[in-house]
Coordinates of C-alpha atoms in Angstrom, one line a residue:
M1 CA 49.1 -32.5 6.7
T2 CA 52.8 -32.1 5.9
D3 CA 54.4 -28.8 4.8
L4 CA 54.7 -30.3 1.3
D5 CA 51.0 -31.2 1.2
A6 CA 50.1 -27.7 2.4
Q7 CA 52.3 -26.1 -0.3
L8 CA 50.8 -28.3 -2.9
A9 CA 47.2 -27.4 -1.8
E10 CA 48.2 -23.7 -1.9
N11 CA 49.7 -24.1 -5.4
I12 CA 46.5 -25.9 -6.6
A13 CA 44.3 -23.1 -5.3
K14 CA 46.5 -20.5 -6.9
S15 CA 46.5 -22.3 -10.2
L16 CA 42.8 -22.7 -10.2
A17 CA 42.3 -18.9 -9.4
E18 CA 44.6 -17.7 -12.2
I19 CA 42.0 -17.9 -15.0
P20 CA 38.3 -17.8 -14.3
H21 CA 36.4 -21.0 -15.1
P22 CA 34.6 -21.3 -17.3
S23 CA 36.1 -18.4 -19.1
Q24 CA 33.1 -18.3 -21.4
P25 CA 29.7 -19.7 -20.7
A26 CA 28.2 -22.6 -22.7
G27 CA 26.8 -21.3 -26.0
T28 CA 29.4 -18.6 -26.4
N29 CA 30.5 -18.4 -30.0
L30 CA 34.3 -18.4 -30.1
Y31 CA 34.7 -18.7 -33.8
G32 CA 33.3 -17.0 -36.9
S33 CA 31.0 -18.7 -39.3
T34 CA 31.9 -17.3 -42.7
K35 CA 32.1 -20.2 -45.2
L36 CA 34.8 -19.3 -47.8
F37 CA 34.0 -21.7 -50.6
P38 CA 30.6 -22.3 -52.4
D39 CA 28.6 -25.3 -51.2
Y40 CA 29.4 -27.4 -54.2
Q41 CA 27.0 -30.0 -55.3
A42 CA 27.8 -32.9 -57.6
E43 CA 27.3 -32.4 -61.3
D44 CA 25.8 -35.2 -63.3
G45 CA 27.9 -38.4 -63.1
E46 CA 30.5 -37.0 -60.7
S47 CA 32.1 -39.5 -58.3
Y48 CA 33.9 -39.4 -55.0
L49 CA 36.2 -42.1 -53.7
T50 CA 37.5 -42.3 -50.1
L51 CA 40.4 -44.7 -49.2
V52 CA 40.7 -45.5 -45.5
H53 CA 43.8 -47.1 -44.1
G54 CA 43.4 -46.4 -40.5
I55 CA 42.3 -48.0 -37.2
P56 CA 38.7 -46.9 -36.5
H57 CA 39.0 -46.0 -32.9
E58 CA 42.6 -44.9 -32.6
S59 CA 42.3 -41.6 -34.4
S60 CA 39.8 -39.3 -35.9
V61 CA 41.2 -39.7 -39.4
S62 CA 39.1 -42.7 -40.4
F63 CA 35.9 -41.3 -38.8
V64 CA 36.3 -38.0 -40.5
A65 CA 36.9 -39.8 -43.8
V66 CA 33.6 -41.5 -43.5
L67 CA 31.9 -38.3 -42.6
Q68 CA 33.4 -36.6 -45.7
A69 CA 32.3 -39.4 -47.9
T70 CA 28.8 -39.2 -46.5
R71 CA 28.7 -35.4 -47.1
A72 CA 29.8 -36.0 -50.7
L73 CA 27.0 -38.6 -51.1
R74 CA 24.5 -36.1 -49.7
K75 CA 25.8 -33.5 -52.3
G76 CA 24.9 -35.9 -55.0
F77 CA 28.2 -37.6 -55.7
D78 CA 28.4 -41.3 -56.6
S79 CA 30.3 -41.9 -53.3
A80 CA 32.3 -45.0 -52.4
I81 CA 34.6 -45.9 -49.5
Y82 CA 37.4 -48.5 -49.8
F83 CA 38.7 -49.8 -46.5
Y84 CA 42.0 -51.6 -46.6
G85 CA 44.8 -52.6 -44.2
P86 CA 43.8 -51.8 -40.6
G87 CA 40.8 -49.8 -42.0
T88 CA 39.1 -53.1 -42.5
L89 CA 38.6 -53.2 -38.7
A90 CA 36.0 -50.5 -39.1
C91 CA 33.8 -52.8 -41.2
M92 CA 33.2 -55.4 -38.5
A93 CA 29.6 -55.8 -37.3
T94 CA 31.1 -57.8 -34.3
R95 CA 32.7 -54.8 -32.6
G96 CA 31.7 -54.0 -29.1
F97 CA 32.4 -54.8 -25.4
P98 CA 31.3 -56.5 -23.3
T99 CA 29.0 -57.9 -26.0
V100 CA 28.7 -57.2 -29.7
G101 CA 27.1 -53.8 -30.2
D102 CA 27.9 -52.5 -26.8
A103 CA 30.2 -49.4 -26.7
G104 CA 33.0 -50.1 -24.2
F105 CA 33.7 -46.3 -24.2
P106 CA 31.8 -43.4 -25.7
G107 CA 32.3 -43.3 -29.5
E108 CA 33.7 -46.8 -29.8
L109 CA 31.0 -47.7 -32.3
N110 CA 30.6 -44.4 -34.1
M111 CA 32.3 -45.8 -37.2
N112 CA 29.8 -48.7 -37.3
G113 CA 26.9 -46.3 -37.2
S114 CA 28.4 -44.0 -39.7
I115 CA 29.1 -46.8 -42.2
E116 CA 25.6 -48.2 -41.8
T117 CA 24.2 -44.7 -42.5
F118 CA 26.4 -44.3 -45.5
I119 CA 25.2 -47.6 -47.0
K120 CA 21.5 -46.9 -46.2
E121 CA 21.8 -43.5 -48.0
G122 CA 23.2 -45.2 -51.1
G123 CA 26.9 -45.2 -50.7
T124 CA 29.1 -48.1 -51.7
V125 CA 31.6 -49.7 -49.2
Y126 CA 34.4 -52.0 -50.2
C127 CA 36.6 -53.9 -47.8
C128 CA 39.8 -55.6 -48.7
R129 CA 39.9 -59.3 -48.1
F130 CA 43.7 -59.2 -47.5
G131 CA 43.2 -56.5 -44.8
L132 CA 40.6 -58.8 -43.2
A133 CA 43.0 -61.7 -43.3
L134 CA 45.8 -59.7 -41.8
H135 CA 43.7 -59.0 -38.7
G136 CA 42.0 -62.4 -38.4
L137 CA 38.7 -60.9 -39.4
R138 CA 35.9 -63.0 -41.1
E139 CA 33.8 -61.9 -44.1
E140 CA 30.7 -63.2 -42.4
D141 CA 31.2 -60.6 -39.7
L142 CA 31.1 -57.6 -42.1
I143 CA 28.5 -54.9 -41.6
E144 CA 25.6 -55.7 -43.8
G145 CA 26.1 -54.2 -47.3
V146 CA 29.9 -54.0 -47.1
I147 CA 31.4 -55.6 -50.3
P148 CA 34.4 -57.9 -49.8
A149 CA 37.1 -57.1 -52.4
H150 CA 40.2 -58.9 -53.7
P151 CA 43.5 -57.3 -52.6
L152 CA 44.4 -56.4 -56.2
D153 CA 41.2 -54.4 -56.4
V154 CA 42.6 -51.5 -54.2
Q155 CA 44.8 -50.2 -57.0
D156 CA 42.3 -51.0 -59.7
A157 CA 39.5 -49.2 -57.8
V158 CA 41.7 -46.1 -57.7
I159 CA 42.3 -46.4 -61.5
H160 CA 38.6 -46.9 -62.1
Y161 CA 37.5 -43.9 -60.1
A162 CA 40.4 -41.7 -61.5
R163 CA 39.3 -42.6 -65.0
K164 CA 35.8 -41.6 -64.1
G165 CA 37.2 -38.2 -63.0
A166 CA 36.4 -38.8 -59.3
I167 CA 37.6 -36.8 -56.5
I168 CA 39.8 -39.2 -54.5
N169 CA 40.4 -38.6 -50.8
S170 CA 43.1 -41.0 -49.5
T171 CA 43.4 -41.2 -45.7
Y172 CA 46.2 -43.0 -43.9
N173 CA 47.3 -43.2 -40.3
L174 CA 50.0 -45.3 -38.6

């Protein structure tokens, strides 16, 4: 062992000893649990539209958007999700590695499962055909229940839901 290796080993030991690990045992509550706002439920006829323009496994933005839309659905809102641009990648039933349906890394297919749950629970999912075409995706590979939509429908869907008085959650990532 060289002097540099010995110094590095000493520094590693010193660094590890600076703060006890784990600093808190599993199950320790580090955060309060006070909910500030009421647990709103949908009133008759209320709608919730989520727009997703984000790659499904590159950030949590798209996944959280689906979770929020699902929560709105469970609160009684007429809830819809509109995937466009790179968001259309999330609608593919053919995702997976090394074979379709296999998660190449933990969480790779969490969007698929969440979209399937959203549809099973009564949510509506739209997927822009232009977004599909931009990424070489095929309509026949969409998750069952996902509705292919014309590119001009993105704007008109926003107008439609806005006129209904919907809450509109627009997510976007680069």
